[in-house]
Amino acid sequence: MSKSFIIIGISDAEEVHLPEEVRGVISSHGIFSGGKRHRQLVQQYLPEDAVWIDITVPLQQVFDKYHIYHDTIVVFASGDPLFFGFANTVKRMIPDAEIQVYPTFHSLQLLAHRIVMPYHDMHHVSLTGRPWHAFDAALIQGYPIIGILTDGTHTPTAIAQRMIDYGYDNYLITVGEHLGNEKLERIINGRPQEIAQQSFEKPNCVILQMDKTEKRIPLMGIPDADFELLDGREKMITKAPIRLLTLAALELRDKQSFWDIGFCTGSISIEAKRLFPHLYITAFEVREEGRQLMEVNSKRFGTPGIRSVISDFLADDLDTQLTEGEKCPPPDAIFIGGHGGHLREIIEKAVDYLASGGVVVYNCVLPESTTDERIRRDSRKIFEETAQQLGMQLCPPQCVTINDYHPIQILKFRKP
C-alpha cells in the first residue's frame, strides 16, 4: 500500500488564515509534519491529539518516521510545495506516493506582485541547499529576469558580489524580506554594488532584472590576445579557430560534465562555459601559475563555476581531489590539452573516469614541429594505439593549419 500525503502551502504571515476546505482537511486527520516555524503558525488549527513529526535533516530519518504510520500524513510547507518544495522531495523519496497539494503563492510570486512585475518569463533558480551552478548558468545565458531562492550561504549579498566579480553588473536587484509578514516585510532595490554592501534578514528572495541598456552579448571565438597568457607566451594557447573546432569535436551541447586536462590559460574551459553554460567543468593543471590565470581569465570573460584543480593529474588521488567542493557527474567529455610526454598514461587514467558514450579529444602537433624529445615521438600514434588497446572507438581525425602555425591534428575517440 502506497503512502498518502496531503501537502499544504502556507505563507510567512504572523497569522495564517486557511481556507475552510483546508481547515476541514486538518480537522479530519491526525498525523502532521513540517518545520518548527510551520508548527507555530498552524498550532491553532491542529486537533488536540495531533501527532507532529518535525522536518529536519537528515531527511531520511524523517521519512523513516513517516513509514511508521499507515494514515495519511498532512505536511505543511512554505509557498507552493511543487515549486522547489517538499512535494518534490516526497516524489523523489517515495515515487509511488499519493500526493494532494493545496498551494499558496511562493515567495518569488509575492515579490513580483509587490513590485508589479509580470513574471511569466522569469527564469527560476534555487540556491537553497544547492551550489552556484544553476545561477552561474543563468547569468551566462543572459536571462532578462532571474528569480532566486536564497539560503544562509547564498545570500543577496553573496549573489551581488559574485555578479560583480564576474562582470555581471548589468542587472537591477530587488530583495524581498519576510514576504507575507505584514510587520516585517521589506523590499530593497539596488545595483549589485549597492546590494553587496548590505546585509539582509531571512527569509528572503531575489529578483534580477536586466538593464537592457547594458545587455552583454557573448562572443563566439574569444580573440587570443584578450586572454592573460602564461608568461606572455602566445603559443601557449589553443588558437580561436582550433578552439571552436575542438569544442565541436567534444559534442558538448548534450554533455553534462567536461574535463580539461592541462588547461594552461583556461581558454578551452572558458570558451566551453560561455557556449554551454549548463556544463560542469573541471580543469586540471600541474603548474601553480594556472591558478591565477584561470581566475583572471574566468572573471575577465564572465565564466563563474569552472573548478580548477592544481595538481599532477597522474600522481594525485583524483577521487580525493574531486570530492572537495561541488559534486559533479562523471565526465562525458575530456580534452587533453597538455601531457608532458605522458599521453598514454593520461589517456589510461582518464578513460577510467569517462562515462559510457563519452569522448576524448586531443590536439596533436605534428612531430616535426617541435624539438621537445618527450613530445617528438608521434603522439598521434600513441593516442590511436592506446585508444585501440583500451577498446575505444576511434573517430576520423581532422588536420587544420592556421596562418603560419604548424598543422594541428584534432584526434578523437569514443568510449563504447
Coordinates of C-alpha atoms in Angstrom, one line a residue:
M1 CA 0.0 0.0 0.0
S2 CA 1.5 3.3 -1.1
K3 CA 1.9 6.2 1.4
S4 CA -0.5 9.1 1.2
F5 CA 0.3 12.8 1.7
I6 CA -1.6 16.0 1.8
I7 CA 0.8 18.9 1.5
I8 CA -0.5 22.4 2.4
G9 CA 1.4 25.5 1.4
I10 CA 1.3 28.4 3.8
S11 CA 2.8 31.9 3.9
D12 CA 5.2 33.5 6.4
A13 CA 2.4 35.7 7.8
E14 CA 2.3 36.1 11.6
E15 CA -1.3 34.8 11.5
V16 CA -2.1 32.1 9.0
H17 CA -5.6 32.3 7.5
L18 CA -6.5 29.0 6.0
P19 CA -9.5 28.4 3.6
E20 CA -12.4 26.4 5.0
E21 CA -11.6 23.4 2.8
V22 CA -8.1 23.2 4.2
R23 CA -9.3 23.6 7.8
G24 CA -11.6 20.7 7.2
V25 CA -8.7 18.6 5.9
I26 CA -6.7 19.3 9.0
S27 CA -9.6 18.6 11.4
S28 CA -10.2 15.2 9.8
H29 CA -6.6 13.9 10.1
G30 CA -4.2 13.1 13.0
I31 CA -0.6 12.9 11.7
F32 CA 1.1 16.2 10.8
S33 CA 4.6 17.3 9.8
G34 CA 6.5 20.4 8.9
G35 CA 9.3 22.7 10.2
K36 CA 9.2 24.1 13.7
R37 CA 8.2 27.5 12.3
H38 CA 5.3 25.9 10.5
R39 CA 4.0 24.2 13.7
Q40 CA 4.0 27.6 15.4
L41 CA 1.9 29.1 12.6
V42 CA -0.7 26.3 12.4
Q43 CA -0.9 25.2 16.0
Q44 CA -4.3 26.7 16.5
Y45 CA -5.8 24.6 13.7
L46 CA -4.4 21.2 14.9
P47 CA -6.5 18.6 16.8
E48 CA -5.7 18.2 20.5
D49 CA -4.3 14.7 20.0
A50 CA -2.3 15.6 16.9
V51 CA 1.0 13.7 16.2
W52 CA 3.7 16.1 14.9
I53 CA 6.8 15.0 13.0
D54 CA 9.5 17.7 12.7
I55 CA 11.1 18.0 9.3
T56 CA 14.8 18.2 10.0
V57 CA 18.0 17.0 8.3
P58 CA 18.9 14.3 7.5
L59 CA 15.6 13.8 5.7
Q60 CA 15.9 10.1 5.6
Q61 CA 15.2 9.9 9.3
V62 CA 12.1 12.0 8.7
F63 CA 10.8 9.6 6.1
D64 CA 11.7 6.6 8.3
K65 CA 9.2 8.1 10.8
Y66 CA 6.6 8.6 8.1
H67 CA 6.7 4.9 7.3
I68 CA 5.7 4.1 10.9
Y69 CA 2.2 5.4 10.3
H70 CA -0.3 4.0 7.9
D71 CA -2.6 7.0 7.9
T72 CA -2.4 9.9 5.5
I73 CA 0.3 12.4 6.6
V74 CA -0.6 16.1 6.4
V75 CA 2.5 18.2 5.7
F76 CA 2.8 22.0 6.0
A77 CA 5.3 23.7 3.6
S78 CA 6.2 27.2 2.6
G79 CA 4.5 28.6 -0.5
D80 CA 3.9 26.3 -3.4
P81 CA 5.0 22.7 -2.4
L82 CA 5.7 21.9 -6.0
F83 CA 8.0 24.9 -6.6
F84 CA 11.4 23.6 -5.4
G85 CA 9.3 22.4 -2.4
F86 CA 8.6 19.5 -0.2
A87 CA 6.2 17.8 -2.7
N88 CA 9.2 17.3 -5.0
T89 CA 11.1 15.7 -2.1
V90 CA 8.3 13.3 -1.4
K91 CA 8.1 12.3 -5.1
R92 CA 11.8 11.6 -5.1
M93 CA 11.9 9.7 -1.8
I94 CA 8.6 7.8 -2.3
P95 CA 8.0 7.7 -6.1
D96 CA 4.7 5.8 -5.7
A97 CA 3.3 8.1 -3.0
E98 CA -0.2 9.5 -3.4
I99 CA 0.0 13.3 -3.1
Q100 CA -2.6 16.0 -2.9
V101 CA -1.4 19.6 -2.8
Y102 CA -3.0 22.9 -1.5
P103 CA -0.6 25.6 -2.7
T104 CA -0.3 29.3 -1.9
F105 CA 1.9 31.9 -3.5
H106 CA 5.6 31.2 -3.3
S107 CA 8.0 33.9 -2.3
L108 CA 9.1 34.9 -5.8
Q109 CA 5.5 35.3 -6.9
L110 CA 4.8 37.5 -3.9
L111 CA 7.9 39.6 -4.7
A112 CA 6.8 40.0 -8.3
H113 CA 3.4 41.1 -7.0
R114 CA 4.9 43.7 -4.7
I115 CA 6.9 45.4 -7.5
V116 CA 4.0 44.9 -10.0
M117 CA 6.3 42.9 -12.4
P118 CA 4.8 40.4 -14.9
Y119 CA 6.7 37.2 -14.2
H120 CA 5.5 34.8 -16.9
D121 CA 9.0 34.7 -18.5
M122 CA 11.0 34.7 -15.2
H123 CA 13.8 32.1 -15.1
H124 CA 13.8 30.5 -11.7
V125 CA 16.9 29.4 -9.8
S126 CA 17.0 27.7 -6.4
L127 CA 20.2 28.2 -4.3
T128 CA 18.6 26.8 -1.2
G129 CA 20.9 24.0 -0.2
R130 CA 22.3 23.9 -3.7
P131 CA 25.6 25.0 -5.3
W132 CA 26.1 28.1 -7.6
H133 CA 25.9 26.0 -10.8
A134 CA 22.4 26.9 -11.9
F135 CA 22.8 30.6 -11.0
D136 CA 26.1 30.8 -12.9
A137 CA 24.5 29.2 -16.0
A138 CA 21.5 31.7 -15.8
L139 CA 23.9 34.7 -15.7
I140 CA 25.9 33.4 -18.7
Q141 CA 22.7 32.7 -20.6
G142 CA 21.7 36.3 -20.0
Y143 CA 18.1 35.7 -19.0
P144 CA 16.2 39.1 -18.8
I145 CA 14.6 38.2 -15.5
I146 CA 16.0 35.7 -12.9
G147 CA 14.2 34.8 -9.7
I148 CA 16.4 33.3 -7.0
L149 CA 15.6 31.4 -3.8
T150 CA 18.4 32.0 -1.3
D151 CA 19.8 30.4 1.8
G152 CA 22.2 31.3 4.6
T153 CA 25.3 30.9 2.3
H154 CA 23.8 32.1 -1.0
T155 CA 22.6 35.4 0.4
P156 CA 21.6 38.5 -1.6
T157 CA 24.9 40.0 -0.5
A158 CA 26.9 37.0 -1.8
I159 CA 24.8 36.9 -5.0
A160 CA 25.6 40.6 -5.7
Q161 CA 29.3 40.1 -5.0
R162 CA 29.5 37.1 -7.4
M163 CA 27.9 39.2 -10.1
I164 CA 30.4 41.9 -9.5
D165 CA 33.4 39.5 -9.5
Y166 CA 32.4 38.2 -13.0
G167 CA 31.3 41.4 -14.5
Y168 CA 27.5 40.9 -14.4
D169 CA 26.6 44.4 -13.2
N170 CA 24.0 44.8 -16.0
Y171 CA 21.1 43.8 -13.7
L172 CA 19.0 45.7 -11.2
I173 CA 18.4 43.7 -8.0
T174 CA 15.3 43.5 -5.9
V175 CA 15.4 41.7 -2.5
G176 CA 12.3 40.8 -0.6
E177 CA 12.5 40.0 3.1
H178 CA 9.8 38.3 5.2
L179 CA 7.3 38.4 2.3
G180 CA 3.7 37.9 3.5
N181 CA 4.6 39.1 7.1
E182 CA 2.7 42.4 7.5
K183 CA 5.0 43.6 10.3
L184 CA 8.4 42.6 9.0
E185 CA 8.1 42.6 5.2
R186 CA 10.7 44.9 3.4
I187 CA 11.5 45.4 -0.3
I188 CA 15.0 46.7 -1.2
N189 CA 16.2 47.7 -4.7
G190 CA 19.7 48.5 -5.9
R191 CA 22.6 47.8 -8.3
P192 CA 24.9 44.9 -7.5
Q193 CA 27.5 47.3 -6.0
E194 CA 24.8 48.7 -3.6
I195 CA 23.3 45.3 -2.6
A196 CA 26.8 43.8 -2.0
Q197 CA 27.4 46.4 0.8
Q198 CA 24.2 45.4 2.8
S199 CA 23.0 42.6 5.0
F200 CA 19.5 41.1 4.9
E201 CA 17.2 39.3 7.2
K202 CA 15.9 35.7 6.5
P203 CA 13.8 34.5 4.9
N204 CA 14.4 36.5 1.7
C205 CA 14.5 36.0 -2.1
V206 CA 15.9 37.9 -5.0
I207 CA 14.7 39.1 -8.5
L208 CA 17.2 40.3 -11.1
Q209 CA 16.0 42.4 -13.9
M210 CA 18.4 43.1 -16.8
D211 CA 19.1 46.7 -17.6
K212 CA 18.6 46.4 -21.3
T213 CA 20.9 49.3 -22.0
E214 CA 23.8 47.2 -20.7
K215 CA 23.0 43.8 -22.2
R216 CA 26.1 41.6 -22.6
I217 CA 26.5 39.8 -26.0
P218 CA 28.6 36.7 -25.7
L219 CA 31.3 36.4 -28.4
M220 CA 31.9 33.0 -30.0
G221 CA 35.6 32.7 -30.5
I222 CA 37.3 34.9 -28.0
P223 CA 40.3 36.7 -29.6
D224 CA 43.6 35.1 -28.4
A225 CA 45.1 38.4 -27.5
D226 CA 42.3 39.1 -25.0
F227 CA 43.5 36.3 -22.7
E228 CA 46.0 36.7 -19.9
L229 CA 48.8 34.4 -21.1
L230 CA 51.3 32.2 -19.4
D231 CA 54.5 34.4 -19.2
G232 CA 53.1 36.3 -22.2
R233 CA 53.8 33.3 -24.5
E234 CA 51.4 33.5 -27.5
K235 CA 52.0 29.8 -28.4
M236 CA 50.7 28.6 -25.1
I237 CA 47.1 28.9 -26.0
T238 CA 44.8 27.0 -28.3
K239 CA 44.1 29.4 -31.1
A240 CA 40.5 30.6 -31.5
P241 CA 39.6 28.7 -34.7
I242 CA 41.2 25.5 -33.4
R243 CA 39.4 26.1 -30.1
L244 CA 36.0 26.2 -31.8
L245 CA 36.7 23.1 -33.8
T246 CA 37.8 21.3 -30.7
L247 CA 34.6 22.2 -28.9
A248 CA 32.6 20.9 -31.8
A249 CA 34.5 17.6 -31.7
L250 CA 33.7 17.3 -27.9
E251 CA 29.9 17.4 -28.7
L252 CA 29.3 19.5 -25.6
R253 CA 25.7 20.5 -26.3
D254 CA 24.4 17.2 -25.0
K255 CA 27.1 16.6 -22.4
Q256 CA 26.9 17.1 -18.6
S257 CA 30.5 17.1 -17.3
F258 CA 33.6 18.2 -19.1
W259 CA 37.3 17.8 -18.0
D260 CA 40.0 20.0 -19.4
I261 CA 43.4 18.3 -18.7
G262 CA 46.3 20.7 -18.9
F263 CA 44.3 23.9 -19.1
C264 CA 47.2 26.5 -19.1
T265 CA 45.4 29.8 -19.8
G266 CA 42.0 28.2 -19.4
S267 CA 40.9 29.2 -22.9
I268 CA 39.1 25.9 -23.8
S269 CA 37.3 25.7 -20.4
I270 CA 36.2 29.4 -20.6
E271 CA 35.0 29.2 -24.2
A272 CA 33.1 25.9 -23.4
K273 CA 31.4 27.5 -20.4
R274 CA 30.4 30.6 -22.4
L275 CA 28.9 28.5 -25.1
F276 CA 27.5 25.7 -22.9
P277 CA 26.7 27.2 -19.5
H278 CA 24.9 24.1 -18.3
L279 CA 28.2 22.2 -18.2
Y280 CA 30.0 21.1 -15.0
I281 CA 33.6 21.9 -15.9
T282 CA 36.7 20.6 -14.1
A283 CA 40.0 21.9 -15.3
F284 CA 43.4 20.3 -14.3
E285 CA 46.8 22.0 -14.5
V286 CA 50.1 20.9 -12.9
R287 CA 51.6 24.5 -12.9
E288 CA 50.8 26.7 -10.0
E289 CA 50.6 29.7 -12.3
G290 CA 47.5 28.1 -13.8
R291 CA 45.5 29.0 -10.7
Q292 CA 45.8 32.8 -11.2
L293 CA 45.5 32.5 -15.0
M294 CA 42.1 30.7 -14.6
E295 CA 40.9 33.2 -12.0
V296 CA 41.9 36.2 -14.1
N297 CA 40.5 34.9 -17.4
S298 CA 37.3 33.5 -15.8
K299 CA 36.5 36.9 -14.3
R300 CA 37.5 38.7 -17.5
F301 CA 35.2 36.7 -19.6
G302 CA 32.3 36.2 -17.2
T303 CA 32.5 32.4 -16.6
P304 CA 31.9 31.6 -13.0
G305 CA 31.8 28.0 -11.9
I306 CA 34.8 26.4 -13.5
R307 CA 36.5 24.3 -10.9
S308 CA 40.3 24.4 -11.1
V309 CA 42.4 21.5 -9.8
I310 CA 46.1 22.4 -9.5
S311 CA 47.8 19.1 -9.2
D312 CA 49.7 16.3 -11.0
F313 CA 46.8 14.5 -12.8
L314 CA 48.8 11.3 -12.9
A315 CA 50.3 11.3 -9.4
D316 CA 47.4 12.6 -7.3
D317 CA 44.3 10.8 -6.0
L318 CA 41.6 12.2 -8.2
D319 CA 38.8 10.7 -6.0
T320 CA 40.0 12.8 -3.1
Q321 CA 40.5 15.9 -5.3
L322 CA 37.1 15.7 -6.8
T323 CA 35.2 15.2 -3.5
E324 CA 36.3 18.7 -2.5
G325 CA 33.6 21.4 -3.2
E326 CA 30.7 20.8 -5.6
K327 CA 29.9 17.3 -6.5
C328 CA 29.9 16.8 -10.3
P329 CA 28.8 14.0 -12.6
P330 CA 31.4 11.7 -14.1
P331 CA 33.0 13.3 -17.2
D332 CA 31.3 12.5 -20.6
A333 CA 33.8 14.7 -22.5
I334 CA 37.5 15.1 -21.9
F335 CA 40.0 17.3 -23.7
I336 CA 43.8 16.7 -23.3
G337 CA 45.5 20.0 -23.8
G338 CA 48.9 19.0 -22.4
H339 CA 50.6 15.8 -21.3
G340 CA 54.3 16.5 -20.7
G341 CA 55.3 13.3 -22.5
H342 CA 52.8 11.1 -20.6
L343 CA 50.0 10.9 -23.1
R344 CA 49.5 7.2 -22.8
E345 CA 49.2 7.3 -19.0
I346 CA 46.9 10.2 -19.0
I347 CA 44.5 8.5 -21.5
E348 CA 44.5 5.3 -19.5
K349 CA 43.6 7.2 -16.3
A350 CA 41.1 9.5 -17.9
V351 CA 39.2 6.6 -19.5
D352 CA 38.7 5.0 -16.1
Y353 CA 36.5 8.0 -15.2
L354 CA 34.9 8.6 -18.6
A355 CA 31.2 7.8 -18.8
S356 CA 30.0 5.3 -21.4
G357 CA 29.4 7.1 -24.7
G358 CA 31.8 9.9 -23.7
V359 CA 34.5 11.3 -25.9
V360 CA 38.2 12.2 -25.6
V361 CA 39.7 14.8 -27.8
Y362 CA 43.4 15.6 -28.2
N363 CA 45.0 18.3 -30.5
C364 CA 48.2 16.7 -31.9
V365 CA 51.1 18.9 -33.1
L366 CA 52.9 17.1 -35.9
P367 CA 56.2 15.6 -34.6
E368 CA 58.5 17.6 -36.9
S369 CA 57.1 20.9 -35.5
T370 CA 58.7 20.5 -32.0
T371 CA 62.1 19.9 -30.6
D372 CA 60.9 18.6 -27.3
E373 CA 62.1 14.9 -27.3
R374 CA 59.2 13.8 -25.0
I375 CA 56.7 15.1 -27.4
R376 CA 58.7 14.5 -30.6
R377 CA 57.5 10.9 -30.7
D378 CA 54.4 10.6 -32.9
S379 CA 51.7 11.4 -30.4
R380 CA 49.0 10.6 -32.9
K381 CA 50.3 7.0 -33.0
I382 CA 50.3 6.9 -29.2
F383 CA 46.8 8.3 -29.0
E384 CA 45.4 5.8 -31.5
E385 CA 47.3 2.8 -30.2
T386 CA 46.2 3.4 -26.6
A387 CA 42.6 4.0 -27.6
Q388 CA 42.5 0.7 -29.6
Q389 CA 44.2 -1.2 -26.7
L390 CA 41.5 0.1 -24.3
G391 CA 38.7 -0.9 -26.7
M392 CA 37.7 2.7 -27.6
Q393 CA 36.1 3.7 -30.9
L394 CA 38.4 6.0 -33.0
C395 CA 36.8 8.8 -34.9
P396 CA 38.2 10.2 -38.2
P397 CA 40.9 12.9 -37.5
Q398 CA 40.9 16.5 -38.8
C399 CA 44.0 18.3 -39.9
V400 CA 43.9 22.1 -39.7
T401 CA 46.5 24.8 -40.4
I402 CA 46.0 28.4 -39.1
N403 CA 48.1 31.2 -40.6
D404 CA 51.8 30.3 -40.3
Y405 CA 51.4 28.0 -37.4
H406 CA 52.2 24.3 -37.7
P407 CA 49.4 21.9 -38.7
I408 CA 47.2 20.6 -35.9
Q409 CA 45.5 17.2 -36.0
I410 CA 42.3 17.0 -33.9
L411 CA 42.1 13.4 -32.7
K412 CA 39.1 11.8 -31.0
F413 CA 37.8 8.6 -29.7
R414 CA 34.5 7.5 -28.0
K415 CA 34.0 5.1 -25.1
P416 CA 31.5 2.4 -26.0

